[in-house]
């Protein structure tokens, strides 16, 4: 079983030609709300990957936004450990999605900040604990340490990026970062390989957008080229990647296969609007993978250069 402990937000999304610069007002177009939040998105992604009992620990306020967030998780068959916070608003995210499918997100965390160390349920039966950084850092650290003590694999997606206390990183088994988060954690602007040298977590996965992703697991590097899709909205694609990756590992996939599954799920998520609304079911991922061409050696070589890898080729 997988336990996700983290945020749930109602996403308020407006589409516009471009994302406003500081001080700029942009006249947008259609407006919609979608269930989101990095934690909840990752839980839905793990559950939709199929065959993985997924639980989520979350905190919601007592307002109108709580019910649709709860419903979306339950519909995905995520079992909830729900903390009700009557005097707080449910987490909200204000998102502008541009015509080139990029986004800018501001989160009002509200009830998410009420998750406390004492809320962690017993970890018996859980193989993986997934964490992000939209809940208090002290709570995330306490959860990671409790899981580490009990032999549960700790997966951290340190988003939104912020400085991490050493005791948190020491308790993490699998770190999933994008390039910006990697550089922030490493405190270094060099190549991905150089940044990875500064991070002493057993497995680090780095997502590289339309280039693909790479992983260093117990000293071995793996590369996965991106799948070509026409993006509509990239919101939640990273969370889809995280949830799908952990689900695949839980089901016994090795790192190369888990990267492939997660990349396919993330690519599909980019082709649909919204966060949880965009996360594919396992059968869709399988069908998508069946249509893909064989790996392209030229793109893998380009990815190797991008990562600053000069050593022997990775297994895949
Ligand atoms: O990663 C995407 C998510 O970030 C959105 O769903 C939003 O709620 C914010 O948490």
PDB file of C-alpha atoms and ligand atoms in Angstrom:
ATOM      1  CA  UNK A   1       0.000   0.000   0.000  1.00  0.00           C
ATOM      2  CA  UNK A   2       1.051   3.570  -0.690  1.00  0.00           C
ATOM      3  CA  UNK A   3       0.360   6.454   1.686  1.00  0.00           C
ATOM      4  CA  UNK A   4       0.444   9.988   0.296  1.00  0.00           C
ATOM      5  CA  UNK A   5       0.567  12.699   2.956  1.00  0.00           C
ATOM      6  CA  UNK A   6       0.112  16.180   1.588  1.00  0.00           C
ATOM      7  CA  UNK A   7      -1.964  18.921   0.079  1.00  0.00           C
ATOM      8  CA  UNK A   8      -5.318  19.101  -1.623  1.00  0.00           C
ATOM      9  CA  UNK A   9      -6.267  22.336  -3.362  1.00  0.00           C
ATOM     10  CA  UNK A  10      -9.152  23.611  -5.402  1.00  0.00           C
ATOM     11  CA  UNK A  11      -7.532  24.920  -8.592  1.00  0.00           C
ATOM     12  CA  UNK A  12      -8.993  28.146 -10.041  1.00  0.00           C
ATOM     13  CA  UNK A  13      -7.773  28.124 -13.610  1.00  0.00           C
ATOM     14  CA  UNK A  14      -7.918  30.843 -16.248  1.00  0.00           C
ATOM     15  CA  UNK A  15      -6.538  30.401 -19.749  1.00  0.00           C
ATOM     16  CA  UNK A  16      -4.759  33.324 -21.382  1.00  0.00           C
ATOM     17  CA  UNK A  17      -2.518  34.039 -24.353  1.00  0.00           C
ATOM     18  CA  UNK A  18       0.444  34.363 -22.030  1.00  0.00           C
ATOM     19  CA  UNK A  19       1.228  34.337 -18.328  1.00  0.00           C
ATOM     20  CA  UNK A  20       1.312  37.898 -16.922  1.00  0.00           C
ATOM     21  CA  UNK A  21       4.667  39.430 -16.043  1.00  0.00           C
ATOM     22  CA  UNK A  22       4.987  41.246 -12.681  1.00  0.00           C
ATOM     23  CA  UNK A  23       2.729  44.317 -12.753  1.00  0.00           C
ATOM     24  CA  UNK A  24       0.991  43.242 -15.974  1.00  0.00           C
ATOM     25  CA  UNK A  25      -2.759  42.586 -16.352  1.00  0.00           C
ATOM     26  CA  UNK A  26      -3.719  40.034 -18.979  1.00  0.00           C
ATOM     27  CA  UNK A  27      -7.242  39.614 -20.300  1.00  0.00           C
ATOM     28  CA  UNK A  28      -7.819  35.869 -20.052  1.00  0.00           C
ATOM     29  CA  UNK A  29     -10.502  33.632 -21.514  1.00  0.00           C
ATOM     30  CA  UNK A  30     -12.397  30.708 -20.010  1.00  0.00           C
ATOM     31  CA  UNK A  31     -12.343  30.045 -16.257  1.00  0.00           C
ATOM     32  CA  UNK A  32     -12.798  26.637 -14.572  1.00  0.00           C
ATOM     33  CA  UNK A  33     -12.217  24.965 -11.246  1.00  0.00           C
ATOM     34  CA  UNK A  34     -10.517  21.568 -10.968  1.00  0.00           C
ATOM     35  CA  UNK A  35      -9.535  19.351  -8.014  1.00  0.00           C
ATOM     36  CA  UNK A  36      -5.781  19.696  -7.525  1.00  0.00           C
ATOM     37  CA  UNK A  37      -3.010  20.000  -4.965  1.00  0.00           C
ATOM     38  CA  UNK A  38       0.302  18.219  -5.373  1.00  0.00           C
ATOM     39  CA  UNK A  39      -0.450  15.576  -2.749  1.00  0.00           C
ATOM     40  CA  UNK A  40      -3.951  14.786  -3.986  1.00  0.00           C
ATOM     41  CA  UNK A  41      -2.808  14.728  -7.614  1.00  0.00           C
ATOM     42  CA  UNK A  42      -0.069  12.239  -6.746  1.00  0.00           C
ATOM     43  CA  UNK A  43      -2.506  10.057  -4.813  1.00  0.00           C
ATOM     44  CA  UNK A  44      -4.941   9.988  -7.739  1.00  0.00           C
ATOM     45  CA  UNK A  45      -2.087   9.163 -10.135  1.00  0.00           C
ATOM     46  CA  UNK A  46      -0.925   6.262  -7.959  1.00  0.00           C
ATOM     47  CA  UNK A  47      -4.475   4.939  -7.620  1.00  0.00           C
ATOM     48  CA  UNK A  48      -5.245   5.237 -11.351  1.00  0.00           C
ATOM     49  CA  UNK A  49      -2.041   3.350 -12.154  1.00  0.00           C
ATOM     50  CA  UNK A  50      -4.059   0.300 -11.112  1.00  0.00           C
ATOM     51  CA  UNK A  51      -3.546  -2.475  -8.627  1.00  0.00           C
ATOM     52  CA  UNK A  52      -2.036  -0.238  -5.958  1.00  0.00           C
ATOM     53  CA  UNK A  53      -4.136   0.389  -2.823  1.00  0.00           C
ATOM     54  CA  UNK A  54      -3.550   4.093  -2.184  1.00  0.00           C
ATOM     55  CA  UNK A  55      -4.324   6.068   0.964  1.00  0.00           C
ATOM     56  CA  UNK A  56      -4.034   9.795   1.531  1.00  0.00           C
ATOM     57  CA  UNK A  57      -3.610  11.868   4.682  1.00  0.00           C
ATOM     58  CA  UNK A  58      -4.918  15.381   4.039  1.00  0.00           C
ATOM     59  CA  UNK A  59      -6.500  18.369   5.760  1.00  0.00           C
ATOM     60  CA  UNK A  60      -9.551  20.214   4.402  1.00  0.00           C
ATOM     61  CA  UNK A  61     -11.427  23.255   5.632  1.00  0.00           C
ATOM     62  CA  UNK A  62     -15.161  23.452   6.295  1.00  0.00           C
ATOM     63  CA  UNK A  63     -16.073  25.384   3.147  1.00  0.00           C
ATOM     64  CA  UNK A  64     -17.654  24.593  -0.199  1.00  0.00           C
ATOM     65  CA  UNK A  65     -14.330  23.602  -1.802  1.00  0.00           C
ATOM     66  CA  UNK A  66     -13.743  20.637   0.524  1.00  0.00           C
ATOM     67  CA  UNK A  67     -16.503  18.394  -0.815  1.00  0.00           C
ATOM     68  CA  UNK A  68     -15.427  18.253  -4.506  1.00  0.00           C
ATOM     69  CA  UNK A  69     -11.828  17.585  -3.457  1.00  0.00           C
ATOM     70  CA  UNK A  70     -12.935  14.725  -1.234  1.00  0.00           C
ATOM     71  CA  UNK A  71     -15.220  13.395  -3.986  1.00  0.00           C
ATOM     72  CA  UNK A  72     -12.458  13.403  -6.595  1.00  0.00           C
ATOM     73  CA  UNK A  73     -10.143  11.375  -4.352  1.00  0.00           C
ATOM     74  CA  UNK A  74     -12.889   8.909  -3.387  1.00  0.00           C
ATOM     75  CA  UNK A  75     -13.887   8.489  -7.040  1.00  0.00           C
ATOM     76  CA  UNK A  76     -10.283   7.499  -7.796  1.00  0.00           C
ATOM     77  CA  UNK A  77     -10.601   4.913  -4.959  1.00  0.00           C
ATOM     78  CA  UNK A  78      -8.113   6.684  -2.700  1.00  0.00           C
ATOM     79  CA  UNK A  79      -8.796   5.810   0.954  1.00  0.00           C
ATOM     80  CA  UNK A  80      -8.833   8.995   3.019  1.00  0.00           C
ATOM     81  CA  UNK A  81      -7.350   9.868   6.417  1.00  0.00           C
ATOM     82  CA  UNK A  82      -9.058  13.230   6.659  1.00  0.00           C
ATOM     83  CA  UNK A  83      -8.307  16.025   9.117  1.00  0.00           C
ATOM     84  CA  UNK A  84     -11.149  18.573   9.243  1.00  0.00           C
ATOM     85  CA  UNK A  85     -10.080  22.118  10.048  1.00  0.00           C
ATOM     86  CA  UNK A  86     -13.246  24.116  10.783  1.00  0.00           C
ATOM     87  CA  UNK A  87     -11.577  27.510  11.151  1.00  0.00           C
ATOM     88  CA  UNK A  88      -9.523  27.373   7.949  1.00  0.00           C
ATOM     89  CA  UNK A  89     -10.257  27.626   4.254  1.00  0.00           C
ATOM     90  CA  UNK A  90      -9.561  24.604   2.086  1.00  0.00           C
ATOM     91  CA  UNK A  91      -6.335  24.974   0.093  1.00  0.00           C
ATOM     92  CA  UNK A  92      -6.721  26.923  -3.151  1.00  0.00           C
ATOM     93  CA  UNK A  93      -4.440  27.411  -6.121  1.00  0.00           C
ATOM     94  CA  UNK A  94      -4.726  30.272  -8.610  1.00  0.00           C
ATOM     95  CA  UNK A  95      -3.422  29.147 -11.965  1.00  0.00           C
ATOM     96  CA  UNK A  96      -2.905  30.888 -15.276  1.00  0.00           C
ATOM     97  CA  UNK A  97      -2.437  28.478 -18.191  1.00  0.00           C
ATOM     98  CA  UNK A  98      -0.971  30.003 -21.329  1.00  0.00           C
ATOM     99  CA  UNK A  99      -1.697  29.039 -24.923  1.00  0.00           C
ATOM    100  CA  UNK A 100       1.649  27.229 -25.066  1.00  0.00           C
ATOM    101  CA  UNK A 101       0.392  25.018 -22.169  1.00  0.00           C
ATOM    102  CA  UNK A 102       2.706  26.454 -19.515  1.00  0.00           C
ATOM    103  CA  UNK A 103       1.389  27.648 -16.185  1.00  0.00           C
ATOM    104  CA  UNK A 104       2.050  29.952 -13.256  1.00  0.00           C
ATOM    105  CA  UNK A 105       0.610  28.864  -9.905  1.00  0.00           C
ATOM    106  CA  UNK A 106       0.068  30.675  -6.608  1.00  0.00           C
ATOM    107  CA  UNK A 107      -1.120  28.517  -3.712  1.00  0.00           C
ATOM    108  CA  UNK A 108      -3.088  29.697  -0.675  1.00  0.00           C
ATOM    109  CA  UNK A 109      -2.415  26.623   1.500  1.00  0.00           C
ATOM    110  CA  UNK A 110      -5.136  27.210   4.104  1.00  0.00           C
ATOM    111  CA  UNK A 111      -6.025  23.954   5.860  1.00  0.00           C
ATOM    112  CA  UNK A 112      -2.996  22.166   4.361  1.00  0.00           C
ATOM    113  CA  UNK A 113      -0.862  24.017   6.926  1.00  0.00           C
ATOM    114  CA  UNK A 114      -2.784  22.322   9.755  1.00  0.00           C
ATOM    115  CA  UNK A 115      -1.322  18.857   9.116  1.00  0.00           C
ATOM    116  CA  UNK A 116       0.639  17.975  12.249  1.00  0.00           C
ATOM    117  CA  UNK A 117       3.034  15.123  13.119  1.00  0.00           C
ATOM    118  CA  UNK A 118       0.312  13.585  15.353  1.00  0.00           C
ATOM    119  CA  UNK A 119      -1.993  13.100  12.366  1.00  0.00           C
ATOM    120  CA  UNK A 120       0.178  10.407  10.754  1.00  0.00           C
ATOM    121  CA  UNK A 121      -1.784   7.120  10.781  1.00  0.00           C
ATOM    122  CA  UNK A 122      -0.084   3.839  11.782  1.00  0.00           C
ATOM    123  CA  UNK A 123       2.266   2.858   8.960  1.00  0.00           C
ATOM    124  CA  UNK A 124       1.767  -0.904   9.291  1.00  0.00           C
ATOM    125  CA  UNK A 125       1.119  -2.371   5.831  1.00  0.00           C
ATOM    126  CA  UNK A 126       2.440   0.624   3.870  1.00  0.00           C
ATOM    127  CA  UNK A 127       5.438   0.088   1.590  1.00  0.00           C
ATOM    128  CA  UNK A 128       5.866   3.709   0.415  1.00  0.00           C
ATOM    129  CA  UNK A 129       5.183   7.152   1.898  1.00  0.00           C
ATOM    130  CA  UNK A 130       4.969  10.021  -0.631  1.00  0.00           C
ATOM    131  CA  UNK A 131       5.524  13.591   0.511  1.00  0.00           C
ATOM    132  CA  UNK A 132       5.634  17.065  -1.075  1.00  0.00           C
ATOM    133  CA  UNK A 133       6.162  20.566   0.352  1.00  0.00           C
ATOM    134  CA  UNK A 134       2.725  22.206   0.416  1.00  0.00           C
ATOM    135  CA  UNK A 135       2.330  21.164   4.070  1.00  0.00           C
ATOM    136  CA  UNK A 136       4.536  22.347   6.977  1.00  0.00           C
ATOM    137  CA  UNK A 137       8.189  21.381   6.613  1.00  0.00           C
ATOM    138  CA  UNK A 138       8.391  20.250  10.259  1.00  0.00           C
ATOM    139  CA  UNK A 139       5.457  17.889   9.654  1.00  0.00           C
ATOM    140  CA  UNK A 140       6.958  16.533   6.421  1.00  0.00           C
ATOM    141  CA  UNK A 141      10.228  15.913   8.271  1.00  0.00           C
ATOM    142  CA  UNK A 142       8.483  14.144  11.162  1.00  0.00           C
ATOM    143  CA  UNK A 143       6.540  11.910   8.750  1.00  0.00           C
ATOM    144  CA  UNK A 144       9.697  11.031   6.794  1.00  0.00           C
ATOM    145  CA  UNK A 145      11.579  10.182   9.970  1.00  0.00           C
ATOM    146  CA  UNK A 146       8.732   8.030  11.313  1.00  0.00           C
ATOM    147  CA  UNK A 147       8.525   6.148   8.019  1.00  0.00           C
ATOM    148  CA  UNK A 148      12.294   5.650   7.879  1.00  0.00           C
ATOM    149  CA  UNK A 149      12.281   4.211  11.436  1.00  0.00           C
ATOM    150  CA  UNK A 150       9.583   1.733  10.390  1.00  0.00           C
ATOM    151  CA  UNK A 151      11.252   0.617   7.163  1.00  0.00           C
ATOM    152  CA  UNK A 152       8.746   2.353   4.869  1.00  0.00           C
ATOM    153  CA  UNK A 153      10.305   3.722   1.651  1.00  0.00           C
ATOM    154  CA  UNK A 154      10.183   7.528   1.781  1.00  0.00           C
ATOM    155  CA  UNK A 155       9.567   9.367  -1.512  1.00  0.00           C
ATOM    156  CA  UNK A 156       9.886  13.153  -1.530  1.00  0.00           C
ATOM    157  CA  UNK A 157       8.889  15.524  -4.322  1.00  0.00           C
ATOM    158  CA  UNK A 158      10.308  18.775  -2.873  1.00  0.00           C
ATOM    159  CA  UNK A 159       7.845  21.094  -4.614  1.00  0.00           C
ATOM    160  CA  UNK A 160       7.403  24.007  -4.333  1.00  0.00           C
ATOM    161  CA  UNK A 161      11.217  24.295  -4.063  1.00  0.00           C
ATOM    162  CA  UNK A 162      12.632  25.447  -0.748  1.00  0.00           C
ATOM    163  CA  UNK A 163      15.695  24.801   1.402  1.00  0.00           C
ATOM    164  CA  UNK A 164      15.445  21.404   3.074  1.00  0.00           C
ATOM    165  CA  UNK A 165      16.685  20.561   6.581  1.00  0.00           C
ATOM    166  CA  UNK A 166      19.372  17.857   6.595  1.00  0.00           C
ATOM    167  CA  UNK A 167      17.291  15.515   8.823  1.00  0.00           C
ATOM    168  CA  UNK A 168      14.598  15.443   6.131  1.00  0.00           C
ATOM    169  CA  UNK A 169      16.950  14.615   3.263  1.00  0.00           C
ATOM    170  CA  UNK A 170      18.633  11.963   5.416  1.00  0.00           C
ATOM    171  CA  UNK A 171      15.298  10.159   5.789  1.00  0.00           C
ATOM    172  CA  UNK A 172      14.495  10.148   2.050  1.00  0.00           C
ATOM    173  CA  UNK A 173      14.979   7.067  -0.144  1.00  0.00           C
ATOM    174  CA  UNK A 174      13.675   8.432  -3.448  1.00  0.00           C
ATOM    175  CA  UNK A 175      13.777  12.098  -4.429  1.00  0.00           C
ATOM    176  CA  UNK A 176      11.824  13.289  -7.498  1.00  0.00           C
ATOM    177  CA  UNK A 177      12.818  16.769  -8.677  1.00  0.00           C
ATOM    178  CA  UNK A 178      12.704  18.993 -11.715  1.00  0.00           C
ATOM    179  CA  UNK A 179      15.805  20.860 -12.889  1.00  0.00           C
ATOM    180  CA  UNK A 180      15.077  23.970 -10.824  1.00  0.00           C
ATOM    181  CA  UNK A 181      14.434  21.991  -7.645  1.00  0.00           C
ATOM    182  CA  UNK A 182      17.619  19.992  -8.234  1.00  0.00           C
ATOM    183  CA  UNK A 183      19.735  23.138  -8.600  1.00  0.00           C
ATOM    184  CA  UNK A 184      18.114  24.677  -5.500  1.00  0.00           C
ATOM    185  CA  UNK A 185      18.797  21.550  -3.441  1.00  0.00           C
ATOM    186  CA  UNK A 186      22.330  21.136  -4.734  1.00  0.00           C
ATOM    187  CA  UNK A 187      23.077  24.853  -4.285  1.00  0.00           C
ATOM    188  CA  UNK A 188      24.851  24.623  -7.648  1.00  0.00           C
ATOM    189  CA  UNK A 189      24.218  25.797 -11.204  1.00  0.00           C
ATOM    190  CA  UNK A 190      26.317  23.132 -12.964  1.00  0.00           C
ATOM    191  CA  UNK A 191      25.179  20.142 -15.007  1.00  0.00           C
ATOM    192  CA  UNK A 192      22.633  17.690 -13.735  1.00  0.00           C
ATOM    193  CA  UNK A 193      25.364  15.120 -13.112  1.00  0.00           C
ATOM    194  CA  UNK A 194      27.338  17.678 -11.072  1.00  0.00           C
ATOM    195  CA  UNK A 195      24.257  18.663  -9.062  1.00  0.00           C
ATOM    196  CA  UNK A 196      23.476  15.009  -8.400  1.00  0.00           C
ATOM    197  CA  UNK A 197      26.966  14.512  -6.973  1.00  0.00           C
ATOM    198  CA  UNK A 198      25.984  16.911  -4.177  1.00  0.00           C
ATOM    199  CA  UNK A 199      22.824  15.046  -3.208  1.00  0.00           C
ATOM    200  CA  UNK A 200      23.240  11.947  -1.086  1.00  0.00           C
ATOM    201  CA  UNK A 201      19.853  10.310  -1.484  1.00  0.00           C
ATOM    202  CA  UNK A 202      19.961   6.679  -2.747  1.00  0.00           C
ATOM    203  CA  UNK A 203      17.675   7.302  -5.735  1.00  0.00           C
ATOM    204  CA  UNK A 204      17.167  10.691  -7.388  1.00  0.00           C
ATOM    205  CA  UNK A 205      14.869  11.113 -10.376  1.00  0.00           C
ATOM    206  CA  UNK A 206      15.118  14.337 -12.391  1.00  0.00           C
ATOM    207  CA  UNK A 207      12.301  15.348 -14.728  1.00  0.00           C
ATOM    208  CA  UNK A 208      13.427  17.382 -17.733  1.00  0.00           C
ATOM    209  CA  UNK A 209      10.171  18.414 -19.405  1.00  0.00           C
ATOM    210  CA  UNK A 210      10.056  17.732 -23.150  1.00  0.00           C
ATOM    211  CA  UNK A 211      13.588  16.275 -23.031  1.00  0.00           C
ATOM    212  CA  UNK A 212      12.596  13.334 -20.822  1.00  0.00           C
ATOM    213  CA  UNK A 213      14.002  12.366 -17.453  1.00  0.00           C
ATOM    214  CA  UNK A 214      16.968  10.721 -15.813  1.00  0.00           C
ATOM    215  CA  UNK A 215      17.622   8.867 -12.590  1.00  0.00           C
ATOM    216  CA  UNK A 216      20.637   7.982 -10.515  1.00  0.00           C
ATOM    217  CA  UNK A 217      19.865   4.965  -8.408  1.00  0.00           C
ATOM    218  CA  UNK A 218      22.550   3.515  -6.147  1.00  0.00           C
ATOM    219  CA  UNK A 219      25.241   5.000  -8.394  1.00  0.00           C
ATOM    220  CA  UNK A 220      23.775   3.846 -11.736  1.00  0.00           C
ATOM    221  CA  UNK A 221      22.334   6.336 -14.247  1.00  0.00           C
ATOM    222  CA  UNK A 222      19.205   5.727 -16.301  1.00  0.00           C
ATOM    223  CA  UNK A 223      17.745   7.872 -19.073  1.00  0.00           C
ATOM    224  CA  UNK A 224      14.246   8.030 -20.512  1.00  0.00           C
ATOM    225  CA  UNK A 225      13.448  10.168 -23.545  1.00  0.00           C
ATOM    226  CA  UNK A 226      10.172  12.094 -23.522  1.00  0.00           C
ATOM    227  CA  UNK A 227       7.146  10.911 -25.483  1.00  0.00           C
ATOM    228  CA  UNK A 228       5.937  13.312 -28.151  1.00  0.00           C
ATOM    229  CA  UNK A 229       2.517  14.774 -27.449  1.00  0.00           C
ATOM    230  CA  UNK A 230       0.787  18.068 -28.208  1.00  0.00           C
ATOM    231  CA  UNK A 231       0.431  19.710 -24.795  1.00  0.00           C
ATOM    232  CA  UNK A 232      -2.751  21.481 -23.778  1.00  0.00           C
ATOM    233  CA  UNK A 233      -2.070  22.071 -20.073  1.00  0.00           C
ATOM    234  CA  UNK A 234       0.981  20.852 -18.156  1.00  0.00           C
ATOM    235  CA  UNK A 235      -0.629  21.404 -14.715  1.00  0.00           C
ATOM    236  CA  UNK A 236      -0.351  18.205 -12.677  1.00  0.00           C
ATOM    237  CA  UNK A 237       1.897  16.423 -15.211  1.00  0.00           C
ATOM    238  CA  UNK A 238       4.767  16.331 -12.717  1.00  0.00           C
ATOM    239  CA  UNK A 239       2.462  14.979 -10.018  1.00  0.00           C
ATOM    240  CA  UNK A 240       1.181  12.353 -12.447  1.00  0.00           C
ATOM    241  CA  UNK A 241       4.781  11.350 -13.085  1.00  0.00           C
ATOM    242  CA  UNK A 242       5.478  11.057  -9.332  1.00  0.00           C
ATOM    243  CA  UNK A 243       2.375   9.004  -8.495  1.00  0.00           C
ATOM    244  CA  UNK A 244       2.799   6.719 -11.500  1.00  0.00           C
ATOM    245  CA  UNK A 245       6.489   6.169 -10.770  1.00  0.00           C
ATOM    246  CA  UNK A 246       5.873   5.106  -7.187  1.00  0.00           C
ATOM    247  CA  UNK A 247       2.951   2.888  -8.222  1.00  0.00           C
ATOM    248  CA  UNK A 248       5.151   1.156 -10.807  1.00  0.00           C
ATOM    249  CA  UNK A 249       7.934   0.615  -8.254  1.00  0.00           C
ATOM    250  CA  UNK A 250       5.363  -0.689  -5.760  1.00  0.00           C
ATOM    251  CA  UNK A 251       4.215  -3.203  -8.388  1.00  0.00           C
ATOM    252  CA  UNK A 252       7.792  -4.450  -8.817  1.00  0.00           C
ATOM    253  CA  UNK A 253       8.978  -2.518 -11.872  1.00  0.00           C
ATOM    254  CA  UNK A 254      12.697  -1.772 -12.097  1.00  0.00           C
ATOM    255  CA  UNK A 255      13.813   1.859 -12.451  1.00  0.00           C
ATOM    256  CA  UNK A 256      13.904   1.932 -16.301  1.00  0.00           C
ATOM    257  CA  UNK A 257      10.395   0.494 -16.581  1.00  0.00           C
ATOM    258  CA  UNK A 258       9.079   2.781 -13.835  1.00  0.00           C
ATOM    259  CA  UNK A 259      10.565   5.824 -15.650  1.00  0.00           C
ATOM    260  CA  UNK A 260       8.901   4.708 -18.890  1.00  0.00           C
ATOM    261  CA  UNK A 261       5.481   4.208 -17.270  1.00  0.00           C
ATOM    262  CA  UNK A 262       5.699   7.507 -15.381  1.00  0.00           C
ATOM    263  CA  UNK A 263       6.827   9.412 -18.491  1.00  0.00           C
ATOM    264  CA  UNK A 264       3.937   8.007 -20.505  1.00  0.00           C
ATOM    265  CA  UNK A 265       1.404   8.904 -17.807  1.00  0.00           C
ATOM    266  CA  UNK A 266       2.894  12.399 -17.464  1.00  0.00           C
ATOM    267  CA  UNK A 267       2.848  12.922 -21.239  1.00  0.00           C
ATOM    268  CA  UNK A 268      -0.820  11.927 -21.435  1.00  0.00           C
ATOM    269  CA  UNK A 269      -1.645  14.286 -18.552  1.00  0.00           C
ATOM    270  CA  UNK A 270      -0.232  17.187 -20.619  1.00  0.00           C
ATOM    271  CA  UNK A 271      -2.790  16.542 -23.360  1.00  0.00           C
ATOM    272  CA  UNK A 272      -5.823  17.274 -21.139  1.00  0.00           C
ATOM    273  CA  UNK A 273      -6.938  20.269 -19.084  1.00  0.00           C
ATOM    274  CA  UNK A 274      -6.819  20.403 -15.298  1.00  0.00           C
ATOM    275  CA  UNK A 275      -4.854  18.475 -12.691  1.00  0.00           C
ATOM    276  CA  UNK A 276      -6.707  15.367 -11.445  1.00  0.00           C
ATOM    277  CA  UNK A 277      -8.997  15.524 -14.489  1.00  0.00           C
ATOM    278  CA  UNK A 278      -5.964  14.968 -16.722  1.00  0.00           C
ATOM    279  CA  UNK A 279      -4.499  11.900 -14.995  1.00  0.00           C
ATOM    280  CA  UNK A 280      -4.799   8.766 -17.168  1.00  0.00           C
ATOM    281  CA  UNK A 281      -6.018   5.322 -16.184  1.00  0.00           C
ATOM    282  CA  UNK A 282      -3.593   2.372 -16.417  1.00  0.00           C
ATOM    283  CA  UNK A 283      -5.239   1.049 -19.589  1.00  0.00           C
ATOM    284  CA  UNK A 284      -4.722   4.391 -21.345  1.00  0.00           C
ATOM    285  CA  UNK A 285      -1.035   4.342 -20.446  1.00  0.00           C
ATOM    286  CA  UNK A 286      -0.674   0.774 -21.735  1.00  0.00           C
ATOM    287  CA  UNK A 287      -2.416   1.664 -25.020  1.00  0.00           C
ATOM    288  CA  UNK A 288      -0.279   4.800 -25.420  1.00  0.00           C
ATOM    289  CA  UNK A 289       2.956   2.868 -24.845  1.00  0.00           C
ATOM    290  CA  UNK A 290       1.926   0.242 -27.389  1.00  0.00           C
ATOM    291  CA  UNK A 291       1.763   2.981 -30.050  1.00  0.00           C
ATOM    292  CA  UNK A 292       5.206   4.432 -29.355  1.00  0.00           C
ATOM    293  CA  UNK A 293       8.178   3.976 -31.701  1.00  0.00           C
ATOM    294  CA  UNK A 294      11.262   2.177 -30.354  1.00  0.00           C
ATOM    295  CA  UNK A 295      13.717   4.285 -28.316  1.00  0.00           C
ATOM    296  CA  UNK A 296      15.572   6.827 -30.462  1.00  0.00           C
ATOM    297  CA  UNK A 297      19.369   6.512 -29.907  1.00  0.00           C
ATOM    298  CA  UNK A 298      19.963  10.100 -31.109  1.00  0.00           C
ATOM    299  CA  UNK A 299      17.546  11.477 -28.519  1.00  0.00           C
ATOM    300  CA  UNK A 300      19.086   9.366 -25.771  1.00  0.00           C
ATOM    301  CA  UNK A 301      22.523  10.701 -26.753  1.00  0.00           C
ATOM    302  CA  UNK A 302      21.155  14.259 -26.624  1.00  0.00           C
ATOM    303  CA  UNK A 303      19.729  13.540 -23.194  1.00  0.00           C
ATOM    304  CA  UNK A 304      23.083  12.209 -22.023  1.00  0.00           C
ATOM    305  CA  UNK A 305      24.745  15.471 -23.112  1.00  0.00           C
ATOM    306  CA  UNK A 306      22.011  17.527 -21.491  1.00  0.00           C
ATOM    307  CA  UNK A 307      22.606  15.698 -18.217  1.00  0.00           C
ATOM    308  CA  UNK A 308      26.376  16.172 -18.465  1.00  0.00           C
ATOM    309  CA  UNK A 309      26.966  12.424 -18.430  1.00  0.00           C
ATOM    310  CA  UNK A 310      30.306  11.411 -19.814  1.00  0.00           C
ATOM    311  CA  UNK A 311      30.594   7.886 -18.377  1.00  0.00           C
ATOM    312  CA  UNK A 312      29.485   4.581 -19.935  1.00  0.00           C
ATOM    313  CA  UNK A 313      25.990   4.341 -21.406  1.00  0.00           C
ATOM    314  CA  UNK A 314      23.141   3.531 -19.081  1.00  0.00           C
ATOM    315  CA  UNK A 315      21.305   0.199 -19.419  1.00  0.00           C
ATOM    316  CA  UNK A 316      18.393   1.884 -21.212  1.00  0.00           C
TER     317      UNK A 316
HETATM  318  O1  LIG B   1       1.422  20.524  -9.344  1.00  0.00           O
HETATM  319  C1  LIG B   1       0.199  21.105  -9.716  1.00  0.00           C
HETATM  320  C2  LIG B   1      -0.554  21.526  -8.493  1.00  0.00           C
HETATM  321  O2  LIG B   1       0.184  22.530  -7.836  1.00  0.00           O
HETATM  322  C3  LIG B   1      -1.896  22.135  -8.756  1.00  0.00           C
HETATM  323  O3  LIG B   1      -2.931  21.188  -8.810  1.00  0.00           O
HETATM  324  C4  LIG B   1      -2.035  23.151  -7.623  1.00  0.00           C
HETATM  325  O4  LIG B   1      -3.056  22.866  -6.734  1.00  0.00           O
HETATM  326  C5  LIG B   1      -0.682  23.183  -6.942  1.00  0.00           C
HETATM  327  O5  LIG B   1      -0.659  22.444  -5.782  1.00  0.00           O
END
